[in-house]
GROMACS .gro file of C-alpha atoms in nm:
model
  446
    1MET     CA    1  -0.039  -0.023   0.034
    2ALA     CA    2   0.299   0.242   0.118
    3ALA     CA    3   0.464   0.179  -0.218
    4VAL     CA    4   0.109   0.223  -0.466
    5ASN     CA    5   0.078   0.573  -0.273
    6ILE     CA    6   0.438   0.676  -0.401
    7TRP     CA    7   0.381   0.611  -0.720
    8LYS     CA    8   0.059   0.776  -0.742
    9ARG     CA    9   0.241   1.079  -0.543
   10LEU     CA   10   0.567   1.059  -0.765
   11LEU     CA   11   0.234   1.074  -1.134
   12VAL     CA   12   0.072   1.402  -0.956
   13PHE     CA   13   0.411   1.563  -0.868
   14LEU     CA   14   0.486   1.494  -1.336
   15LEU     CA   15   0.171   1.605  -1.462
   16THR     CA   16   0.200   1.931  -1.216
   17LEU     CA   17   0.548   1.991  -1.338
   18LYS     CA   18   0.420   1.886  -1.722
   19SER     CA   19   0.144   2.142  -1.643
   20ILE     CA   20   0.377   2.452  -1.603
   21PRO     CA   21   0.511   2.627  -1.906
   22GLU     CA   22   0.863   2.657  -1.740
   23TYR     CA   23   0.897   2.280  -1.729
   24ASN     CA   24   0.719   2.180  -1.980
   25CYS     CA   25   1.036   2.200  -2.178
   26ASN     CA   26   1.217   1.943  -2.023
   27PHE     CA   27   1.000   1.679  -2.102
   28LYS     CA   28   1.135   1.768  -2.538
   29MET     CA   29   1.480   1.664  -2.548
   30SER     CA   30   1.715   1.847  -2.764
   31PHE     CA   31   1.875   1.749  -3.050
   32ILE     CA   32   2.161   1.848  -2.935
   33LYS     CA   33   2.354   1.572  -2.690
   34VAL     CA   34   2.397   1.698  -2.314
   35ASP     CA   35   2.584   1.483  -2.065
   36ASP     CA   36   2.372   1.437  -1.757
   37GLU     CA   37   2.661   1.637  -1.575
   38SER     CA   38   2.720   1.925  -1.813
   39ASP     CA   39   2.675   2.265  -1.694
   40PHE     CA   40   2.500   2.326  -1.981
   41SER     CA   41   2.183   2.139  -1.997
   42PHE     CA   42   1.868   2.254  -2.224
   43HIS     CA   43   1.707   2.370  -1.896
   44ASN     CA   44   1.999   2.620  -1.879
   45LEU     CA   45   2.078   2.812  -2.236
   46PRO     CA   46   2.283   3.098  -2.061
   47TYR     CA   47   2.403   3.349  -2.277
   48GLY     CA   48   2.737   3.470  -2.288
   49VAL     CA   49   3.008   3.671  -2.535
   50PHE     CA   50   3.267   3.493  -2.723
   51SER     CA   51   3.478   3.485  -3.026
   52THR     CA   52   3.712   3.226  -3.223
   53ALA     CA   53   4.040   3.213  -3.402
   54ASP     CA   54   3.900   3.230  -3.754
   55ASN     CA   55   3.644   3.518  -3.612
   56PRO     CA   56   3.768   3.808  -3.382
   57ARG     CA   57   3.445   3.920  -3.362
   58HIS     CA   58   3.284   3.944  -3.003
   59ARG     CA   59   2.899   3.829  -3.057
   60ILE     CA   60   2.635   3.691  -2.838
   61GLY     CA   61   2.624   3.291  -2.788
   62VAL     CA   62   2.373   3.044  -2.557
   63ALA     CA   63   2.539   2.763  -2.454
   64ILE     CA   64   2.454   2.356  -2.446
   65GLY     CA   65   2.651   2.063  -2.385
   66ASP     CA   66   2.920   2.099  -2.573
   67GLN     CA   67   2.835   2.339  -2.799
   68VAL     CA   68   2.784   2.768  -2.854
   69LEU     CA   69   2.507   2.848  -3.068
   70ASP     CA   70   2.613   3.169  -3.219
   71VAL     CA   71   2.244   3.407  -3.199
   72SER     CA   72   2.382   3.614  -3.429
   73ALA     CA   73   2.348   3.413  -3.722
   74ILE     CA   74   1.957   3.299  -3.627
   75LYS     CA   75   1.881   3.638  -3.504
   76TYR     CA   76   1.634   3.662  -3.780
   77LEU     CA   77   1.430   3.382  -3.664
   78PHE     CA   78   1.343   3.585  -3.370
   79ASP     CA   79   0.977   3.748  -3.478
   80GLY     CA   80   0.793   3.754  -3.200
   81PRO     CA   81   0.608   4.077  -3.087
   82ALA     CA   82   0.885   4.187  -2.881
   83LEU     CA   83   1.178   4.098  -3.081
   84SER     CA   84   1.109   4.124  -3.421
   85LYS     CA   85   1.154   4.492  -3.433
   86HIS     CA   86   1.466   4.444  -3.224
   87GLN     CA   87   1.657   4.165  -3.388
   88ASP     CA   88   1.987   4.404  -3.412
   89VAL     CA   89   2.050   4.322  -3.031
   90PHE     CA   90   2.163   3.984  -3.075
   91ASP     CA   91   2.412   4.122  -3.326
   92GLN     CA   92   2.584   4.313  -3.056
   93PRO     CA   93   2.928   4.290  -2.886
   94THR     CA   94   2.793   4.241  -2.549
   95LEU     CA   95   2.451   4.178  -2.401
   96ASN     CA   96   2.322   4.495  -2.271
   97ALA     CA   97   2.136   4.614  -2.545
   98PHE     CA   98   1.933   4.296  -2.551
   99MET     CA   99   1.917   4.285  -2.121
  100SER     CA  100   1.777   4.666  -2.196
  101LEU     CA  101   1.414   4.548  -2.353
  102GLY     CA  102   1.310   4.438  -2.037
  103TYR     CA  103   1.159   4.093  -1.879
  104GLU     CA  104   0.870   4.027  -2.157
  105ALA     CA  105   1.189   4.009  -2.410
  106TRP     CA  106   1.419   3.806  -2.198
  107LYS     CA  107   1.075   3.555  -2.177
  108GLU     CA  108   0.981   3.579  -2.533
  109ALA     CA  109   1.374   3.510  -2.637
  110ARG     CA  110   1.416   3.191  -2.392
  111ARG     CA  111   1.079   3.032  -2.529
  112TYR     CA  112   1.189   3.064  -2.888
  113LEU     CA  113   1.555   2.914  -2.833
  114GLN     CA  114   1.359   2.617  -2.656
  115LYS     CA  115   1.149   2.555  -2.885
  116LEU     CA  116   1.447   2.610  -3.188
  117LEU     CA  117   1.656   2.339  -2.989
  118SER     CA  118   1.428   2.059  -2.931
  119ALA     CA  119   1.410   1.770  -3.070
  120ASN     CA  120   1.111   1.809  -3.244
  121GLU     CA  121   1.208   2.160  -3.422
  122SER     CA  122   1.303   2.098  -3.770
  123ILE     CA  123   1.421   2.409  -3.863
  124LEU     CA  124   1.749   2.468  -3.705
  125ARG     CA  125   1.762   2.049  -3.665
  126ASP     CA  126   1.707   1.996  -4.041
  127ASP     CA  127   1.896   2.268  -4.185
  128VAL     CA  128   2.274   2.130  -4.193
  129SER     CA  129   2.374   2.460  -4.372
  130LEU     CA  130   2.236   2.673  -4.100
  131ARG     CA  131   2.375   2.416  -3.810
  132SER     CA  132   2.735   2.455  -3.943
  133ARG     CA  133   2.693   2.820  -3.938
  134ALA     CA  134   2.598   2.850  -3.628
  135PHE     CA  135   2.715   2.596  -3.379
  136VAL     CA  136   3.062   2.608  -3.246
  137HIS     CA  137   3.223   2.392  -2.985
  138GLN     CA  138   3.306   2.527  -2.613
  139LYS     CA  139   3.685   2.444  -2.701
  140SER     CA  140   3.729   2.609  -3.004
  141VAL     CA  141   3.583   3.009  -2.852
  142VAL     CA  142   3.735   3.252  -2.653
  143MET     CA  143   3.494   3.365  -2.355
  144HIS     CA  144   3.471   3.716  -2.287
  145LEU     CA  145   3.252   3.963  -2.046
  146PRO     CA  146   2.937   3.933  -2.045
  147ALA     CA  147   2.830   4.318  -2.063
  148GLU     CA  148   2.980   4.625  -2.109
  149ILE     CA  149   2.977   4.704  -1.673
  150GLY     CA  150   2.897   5.028  -1.548
  151ASP     CA  151   2.910   5.050  -1.211
  152TYR     CA  152   2.958   4.743  -0.989
  153THR     CA  153   2.853   4.753  -0.620
  154ASP     CA  154   2.941   4.465  -0.374
  155PHE     CA  155   2.708   4.314  -0.086
  156TYR     CA  156   2.806   4.165   0.288
  157SER     CA  157   2.482   4.009   0.293
  158SER     CA  158   2.554   3.628   0.392
  159ARG     CA  159   2.476   3.637   0.779
  160ASP     CA  160   2.733   3.331   0.852
  161HIS     CA  161   3.018   3.534   0.697
  162ALA     CA  162   2.949   3.883   0.859
  163THR     CA  163   2.902   3.715   1.230
  164ASN     CA  164   3.253   3.552   1.137
  165VAL     CA  165   3.412   3.837   1.042
  166GLY     CA  166   3.246   4.062   1.336
  167ILE     CA  167   3.406   3.819   1.626
  168MET     CA  168   3.778   3.782   1.489
  169PHE     CA  169   3.730   4.189   1.447
  170ARG     CA  170   3.457   4.286   1.727
  171GLY     CA  171   3.464   4.000   1.971
  172LYS     CA  172   3.094   3.724   2.012
  173GLU     CA  173   2.907   4.048   2.137
  174ASN     CA  174   2.899   4.277   1.904
  175ALA     CA  175   2.954   4.050   1.592
  176LEU     CA  176   2.686   4.259   1.380
  177MET     CA  177   2.676   4.628   1.335
  178PRO     CA  178   2.320   4.724   1.482
  179ASN     CA  179   2.231   4.819   1.103
  180TRP     CA  180   2.284   4.451   0.909
  181LEU     CA  181   1.949   4.292   1.031
  182ARG     CA  182   1.739   4.656   0.930
  183LEU     CA  183   1.937   4.670   0.575
  184PRO     CA  184   2.154   4.494   0.300
  185VAL     CA  185   2.515   4.640   0.363
  186GLY     CA  186   2.666   4.741   0.061
  187TYR     CA  187   2.949   4.957  -0.113
  188HIS     CA  188   3.033   5.041  -0.428
  189GLY     CA  189   3.330   4.862  -0.578
  190ARG     CA  190   3.568   4.917  -0.943
  191ALA     CA  191   3.418   4.757  -1.225
  192SER     CA  192   3.735   4.880  -1.465
  193SER     CA  193   3.900   4.604  -1.286
  194VAL     CA  194   3.641   4.324  -1.317
  195VAL     CA  195   3.744   4.063  -1.567
  196VAL     CA  196   3.643   3.747  -1.697
  197SER     CA  197   3.729   3.425  -1.581
  198GLY     CA  198   4.093   3.248  -1.663
  199THR     CA  199   4.212   3.626  -1.689
  200PRO     CA  200   4.495   3.583  -1.428
  201LEU     CA  201   4.577   3.824  -1.177
  202ARG     CA  202   4.883   4.049  -1.013
  203ARG     CA  203   4.955   4.050  -0.634
  204PRO     CA  204   4.864   4.380  -0.542
  205MET     CA  205   5.039   4.654  -0.385
  206GLY     CA  206   5.002   4.896  -0.117
  207GLN     CA  207   4.961   5.000   0.256
  208MET     CA  208   5.001   4.752   0.547
  209ARG     CA  209   5.012   4.816   0.920
  210PRO     CA  210   5.110   4.411   1.030
  211ASP     CA  211   5.222   4.606   1.349
  212PRO     CA  212   4.997   4.861   1.512
  213THR     CA  213   5.271   5.008   1.774
  214LYS     CA  214   5.435   5.057   1.450
  215PRO     CA  215   5.420   5.346   1.136
  216PRO     CA  216   5.253   5.152   0.823
  217VAL     CA  217   5.459   4.951   0.561
  218PHE     CA  218   5.473   4.948   0.171
  219GLY     CA  219   5.453   4.638  -0.018
  220PRO     CA  220   5.326   4.407  -0.208
  221THR     CA  221   5.033   4.231   0.046
  222LYS     CA  222   5.096   3.949   0.244
  223GLN     CA  223   4.705   3.836   0.348
  224LEU     CA  224   4.545   3.754  -0.018
  225ASP     CA  225   4.223   3.629  -0.010
  226ILE     CA  226   3.919   3.477  -0.244
  227GLU     CA  227   3.581   3.577  -0.183
  228LEU     CA  228   3.326   3.279  -0.291
  229GLU     CA  229   3.024   3.515  -0.413
  230MET     CA  230   2.737   3.527  -0.709
  231ALA     CA  231   2.626   3.845  -0.868
  232PHE     CA  232   2.295   3.949  -1.120
  233PHE     CA  233   2.302   4.177  -1.385
  234VAL     CA  234   2.027   4.464  -1.399
  235GLY     CA  235   1.838   4.413  -1.717
  236ALA     CA  236   1.634   4.773  -1.775
  237GLY     CA  237   1.743   4.997  -1.567
  238ASN     CA  238   1.524   5.279  -1.362
  239ARG     CA  239   1.486   5.646  -1.433
  240LEU     CA  240   1.705   5.868  -1.180
  241GLY     CA  241   1.515   5.977  -0.904
  242GLU     CA  242   1.234   5.687  -0.950
  243ALA     CA  243   1.293   5.367  -0.701
  244ILE     CA  244   1.232   5.009  -0.840
  245PRO     CA  245   0.968   4.904  -0.593
  246ILE     CA  246   1.008   4.538  -0.455
  247GLU     CA  247   0.710   4.408  -0.593
  248ARG     CA  248   0.893   4.434  -0.972
  249ALA     CA  249   1.211   4.400  -0.872
  250HIS     CA  250   1.196   4.062  -1.015
  251GLU     CA  251   1.141   4.275  -1.347
  252HIS     CA  252   1.521   4.421  -1.392
  253ILE     CA  253   1.718   4.141  -1.260
  254PHE     CA  254   1.905   4.013  -1.607
  255GLY     CA  255   2.064   3.647  -1.508
  256MET     CA  256   2.365   3.545  -1.267
  257VAL     CA  257   2.680   3.421  -1.309
  258LEU     CA  258   2.957   3.355  -1.021
  259MET     CA  259   3.200   3.550  -0.869
  260ASN     CA  260   3.550   3.565  -0.662
  261ASP     CA  261   3.613   3.929  -0.512
  262TRP     CA  262   3.989   3.871  -0.460
  263SER     CA  263   4.123   4.053  -0.116
  264ALA     CA  264   4.384   4.167  -0.004
  265ARG     CA  265   4.304   4.170   0.372
  266ASP     CA  266   4.620   4.342   0.533
  267ILE     CA  267   4.541   4.643   0.330
  268GLN     CA  268   4.210   4.659   0.404
  269SER     CA  269   4.216   4.640   0.745
  270TRP     CA  270   4.399   4.903   0.734
  271GLU     CA  271   4.229   5.144   0.511
  272TYR     CA  272   3.888   5.106   0.549
  273VAL     CA  273   3.804   5.334   0.842
  274PRO     CA  274   3.598   5.537   0.813
  275LEU     CA  275   3.459   5.475   0.456
  276GLY     CA  276   3.517   5.124   0.348
  277PRO     CA  277   3.699   4.889   0.110
  278PHE     CA  278   3.923   5.053  -0.100
  279LEU     CA  279   4.281   4.924  -0.291
  280GLY     CA  280   4.237   4.609  -0.055
  281LYS     CA  281   3.912   4.516  -0.281
  282ASN     CA  282   4.007   4.709  -0.639
  283PHE     CA  283   4.252   4.541  -0.757
  284GLY     CA  284   4.074   4.270  -0.992
  285THR     CA  285   3.734   4.078  -0.936
  286THR     CA  286   3.684   3.737  -1.172
  287ILE     CA  287   3.298   3.631  -1.303
  288SER     CA  288   3.255   3.341  -1.481
  289PRO     CA  289   3.130   3.387  -1.886
  290TRP     CA  290   2.812   3.270  -1.877
  291VAL     CA  291   2.485   3.440  -1.738
  292VAL     CA  292   2.235   3.230  -1.618
  293PRO     CA  293   1.909   3.376  -1.704
  294MET     CA  294   1.625   3.357  -1.340
  295ASP     CA  295   1.381   3.132  -1.571
  296ALA     CA  296   1.630   2.885  -1.553
  297LEU     CA  297   1.686   2.904  -1.175
  298LEU     CA  298   1.346   2.937  -1.084
  299PRO     CA  299   1.275   2.596  -1.060
  300PHE     CA  300   1.533   2.544  -0.756
  301VAL     CA  301   1.412   2.815  -0.576
  302GLU     CA  302   1.395   2.741  -0.211
  303PRO     CA  303   1.230   2.978   0.140
  304ASN     CA  304   1.377   3.306   0.181
  305ALA     CA  305   1.572   3.359   0.508
  306VAL     CA  306   1.337   3.412   0.810
  307GLN     CA  307   1.405   3.744   0.885
  308ASP     CA  308   1.414   3.926   1.276
  309PRO     CA  309   1.295   4.191   1.250
  310GLU     CA  310   1.112   4.233   1.036
  311PRO     CA  311   1.250   4.439   0.790
  312LEU     CA  312   1.096   4.842   0.693
  313PRO     CA  313   0.791   4.780   0.433
  314TYR     CA  314   1.002   4.893   0.137
  315LEU     CA  315   1.198   4.571   0.172
  316ARG     CA  316   0.904   4.327   0.232
  317HIS     CA  317   0.833   4.053  -0.014
  318GLN     CA  318   0.650   3.744   0.031
  319ASP     CA  319   0.765   3.525  -0.303
  320ASP     CA  320   1.047   3.282  -0.243
  321TYR     CA  321   1.368   3.447  -0.419
  322THR     CA  322   1.626   3.269  -0.265
  323PHE     CA  323   1.802   2.997  -0.470
  324ASN     CA  324   1.952   2.635  -0.406
  325ILE     CA  325   2.305   2.668  -0.588
  326ASN     CA  326   2.601   2.410  -0.475
  327LEU     CA  327   2.869   2.639  -0.471
  328PHE     CA  328   3.244   2.449  -0.443
  329VAL     CA  329   3.603   2.635  -0.448
  330SER     CA  330   3.925   2.454  -0.578
  331LEU     CA  331   4.281   2.570  -0.511
  332LYS     CA  332   4.532   2.424  -0.692
  333GLY     CA  333   4.913   2.543  -0.620
  334GLU     CA  334   5.212   2.548  -0.856
  335ALA     CA  335   5.379   2.198  -0.755
  336MET     CA  336   4.992   2.033  -0.714
  337LYS     CA  337   4.917   1.772  -0.897
  338GLU     CA  338   4.529   1.860  -0.877
  339ALA     CA  339   4.344   2.090  -0.716
  340ALA     CA  340   4.208   2.075  -0.351
  341THR     CA  341   3.865   2.139  -0.227
  342ILE     CA  342   3.851   2.415   0.007
  343CYS     CA  343   3.551   2.515   0.000
  344LYS     CA  344   3.146   2.400  -0.017
  345SER     CA  345   2.855   2.621   0.009
  346ASN     CA  346   2.486   2.715  -0.127
  347PHE     CA  347   2.352   3.034  -0.280
  348LYS     CA  348   2.039   2.924   0.011
  349TYR     CA  349   2.226   3.041   0.256
  350MET     CA  350   2.205   3.440   0.207
  351TYR     CA  351   1.983   3.669   0.440
  352TRP     CA  352   1.923   3.918   0.231
  353THR     CA  353   1.771   3.835  -0.136
  354MET     CA  354   1.864   4.003  -0.445
  355LYS     CA  355   1.512   4.173  -0.493
  356GLN     CA  356   1.547   4.411  -0.171
  357GLN     CA  357   1.931   4.489  -0.226
  358LEU     CA  358   1.804   4.595  -0.566
  359ALA     CA  359   1.513   4.789  -0.403
  360HIS     CA  360   1.723   4.915  -0.175
  361HIS     CA  361   1.956   5.047  -0.394
  362THR     CA  362   1.759   5.243  -0.554
  363VAL     CA  363   1.496   5.390  -0.317
  364ASN     CA  364   1.684   5.647  -0.283
  365GLY     CA  365   1.627   5.740  -0.629
  366CYS     CA  366   1.975   5.610  -0.789
  367ASN     CA  367   1.949   5.521  -1.129
  368VAL     CA  368   2.073   5.158  -1.243
  369ARG     CA  369   2.170   5.068  -1.620
  370PRO     CA  370   2.184   4.796  -1.795
  371GLY     CA  371   2.476   4.539  -1.751
  372ASP     CA  372   2.542   4.677  -1.379
  373LEU     CA  373   2.668   4.430  -1.184
  374MET     CA  374   2.512   4.347  -0.799
  375ALA     CA  375   2.710   4.126  -0.582
  376SER     CA  376   2.628   3.896  -0.294
  377GLY     CA  377   2.916   3.944  -0.093
  378THR     CA  378   3.063   3.638   0.041
  379ILE     CA  379   2.878   3.340   0.070
  380SER     CA  380   2.908   3.177   0.400
  381GLY     CA  381   2.723   2.869   0.518
  382PRO     CA  382   2.680   2.751   0.928
  383GLU     CA  383   2.922   2.490   0.930
  384PRO     CA  384   3.308   2.532   0.877
  385ASP     CA  385   3.386   2.326   0.586
  386SER     CA  386   3.121   2.620   0.405
  387PHE     CA  387   3.308   2.965   0.514
  388GLY     CA  388   3.375   3.163   0.173
  389SER     CA  389   3.647   3.306   0.233
  390MET     CA  390   4.029   3.223   0.394
  391LEU     CA  391   4.013   3.480   0.630
  392GLU     CA  392   3.733   3.260   0.782
  393LEU     CA  393   3.869   2.920   0.675
  394SER     CA  394   4.218   2.970   0.882
  395TRP     CA  395   4.048   3.228   1.122
  396ARG     CA  396   4.234   3.507   1.077
  397GLY     CA  397   4.564   3.326   1.029
  398SER     CA  398   4.575   3.125   1.334
  399LYS     CA  399   4.553   2.748   1.182
  400SER     CA  400   4.619   2.596   0.833
  401ILE     CA  401   4.422   2.505   0.549
  402ASP     CA  402   4.535   2.170   0.494
  403LEU     CA  403   4.546   2.080   0.094
  404GLY     CA  404   4.684   1.767   0.080
  405GLY     CA  405   5.053   1.594  -0.001
  406GLY     CA  406   5.190   1.823   0.207
  407GLU     CA  407   5.036   2.148   0.083
  408SER     CA  408   4.882   2.377   0.344
  409ARG     CA  409   4.786   2.737   0.377
  410THR     CA  410   4.614   3.035   0.522
  411PHE     CA  411   4.645   3.310   0.220
  412LEU     CA  412   4.735   3.268  -0.117
  413LYS     CA  413   5.081   3.201  -0.251
  414ASP     CA  414   5.198   3.362  -0.616
  415GLY     CA  415   5.075   3.058  -0.879
  416ASP     CA  416   4.772   2.945  -0.663
  417GLU     CA  417   4.471   2.880  -0.910
  418VAL     CA  418   4.135   2.898  -0.754
  419THR     CA  419   3.849   2.739  -0.909
  420ILE     CA  420   3.448   2.858  -0.826
  421THR     CA  421   3.183   2.613  -0.973
  422GLY     CA  422   2.833   2.607  -0.892
  423TYR     CA  423   2.512   2.420  -0.998
  424CYS     CA  424   2.212   2.383  -0.915
  425GLN     CA  425   2.121   1.991  -0.951
  426GLY     CA  426   1.780   1.884  -1.113
  427LEU     CA  427   1.602   1.535  -1.209
  428GLY     CA  428   1.906   1.396  -1.459
  429TYR     CA  429   2.013   1.747  -1.522
  430ARG     CA  430   2.192   2.036  -1.404
  431VAL     CA  431   2.170   2.410  -1.442
  432GLY     CA  432   2.550   2.514  -1.433
  433PHE     CA  433   2.764   2.860  -1.397
  434GLY     CA  434   3.114   2.671  -1.581
  435PRO     CA  435   3.434   2.771  -1.392
  436CYS     CA  436   3.537   3.092  -1.223
  437ARG     CA  437   3.864   3.103  -1.297
  438GLY     CA  438   4.215   3.300  -1.136
  439THR     CA  439   4.556   3.276  -1.149
  440ILE     CA  440   4.788   3.445  -0.855
  441LEU     CA  441   5.052   3.637  -1.050
  442PRO     CA  442   5.400   3.765  -0.867
  443ALA     CA  443   5.372   4.147  -0.740
  444LEU     CA  444   5.533   4.412  -0.980
  445GLN     CA  445   5.833   4.548  -0.740
  446GLN     CA  446   5.867   4.965  -0.737
   0.00000   0.00000   0.00000
């Protein structure tokens, strides 16, 4: 009897899924072969910007399996009401113009791409000439920043991370500042030094004060760190002086990427009072090249964190907008044969949601623009192996992070390669982001 009830529930579950438009496409296999563990399943279809050796022009692509669909080659096929007069956005070197078209255009594009790539649609499947022009193997492409990033904001929205850092520097009784549970704390980062995955970064120089009884010293940072983060791209913006209400914030969130917001802790700790991070942060931020649309992530939505005290009315929303995204950080030193995983975390640990971040960012009338980047802040969970920075993993350098094979770290060494990966796990498929990778180069001595 118990087995019968389980099968009945499963049947009801499958029928329910099939009635949801976003899930309906999952029952149609694509004519492009996709491995079960590929980040780029038929249910994902992320956007990116790529070039090839034989065609260096930057163009928009969509990833599926080990292929990239060159959207500029099929732009004339987008004939729906939102896109028929704006096909030129798919012939641009960045995603900004497409982002600016807004929510309905993004949904229309996704629906059509799902149809075009499904196994029962012949337009692309059976046109050998068009397929040869439209598809490129991922091994043959060079990825670029997906958008021209006008502004970059970094939030501080993980309660576990904020608590850990607060304990280190202020003690357990004053771990969280009085404003932290009242608003999404953030600061403005440096957009010019946001780079795409695979770009090496040089160890920064700066002022430090390792001995508080002596004057500061100048030199390369000795406490170079990672920060496991995610970020969203703003789609359609708002006018100066007008806020984005939280009820409509999702209409302005285009999609998400992985992020490593590299940090020089010793430079940061000396400079950050009273105005916040500066040289300790602005030397480099790495993002993954593929932007995963929010519609691809919605099947993995989780209940929002319980927020006590209740936020002010402009920050309240009842709909869930937290996502179950598995996140991993690995580190490979120059002498290591294999990378070691140093962190396993999840985006669902965030306290403040992206809707709250965007509503707060604009409540004073600040205008955001297509391609602006909004980062989560370091994502740490409740357990030590889910801490999203080496500052936490080594507890401010007081203990070593074991990498195996006799290797250990407290902070990064020159030549270290750090890779962040992440994915949502579906039933026999994944919605992933591809790698977010960077390698540390030695400082330039002055």
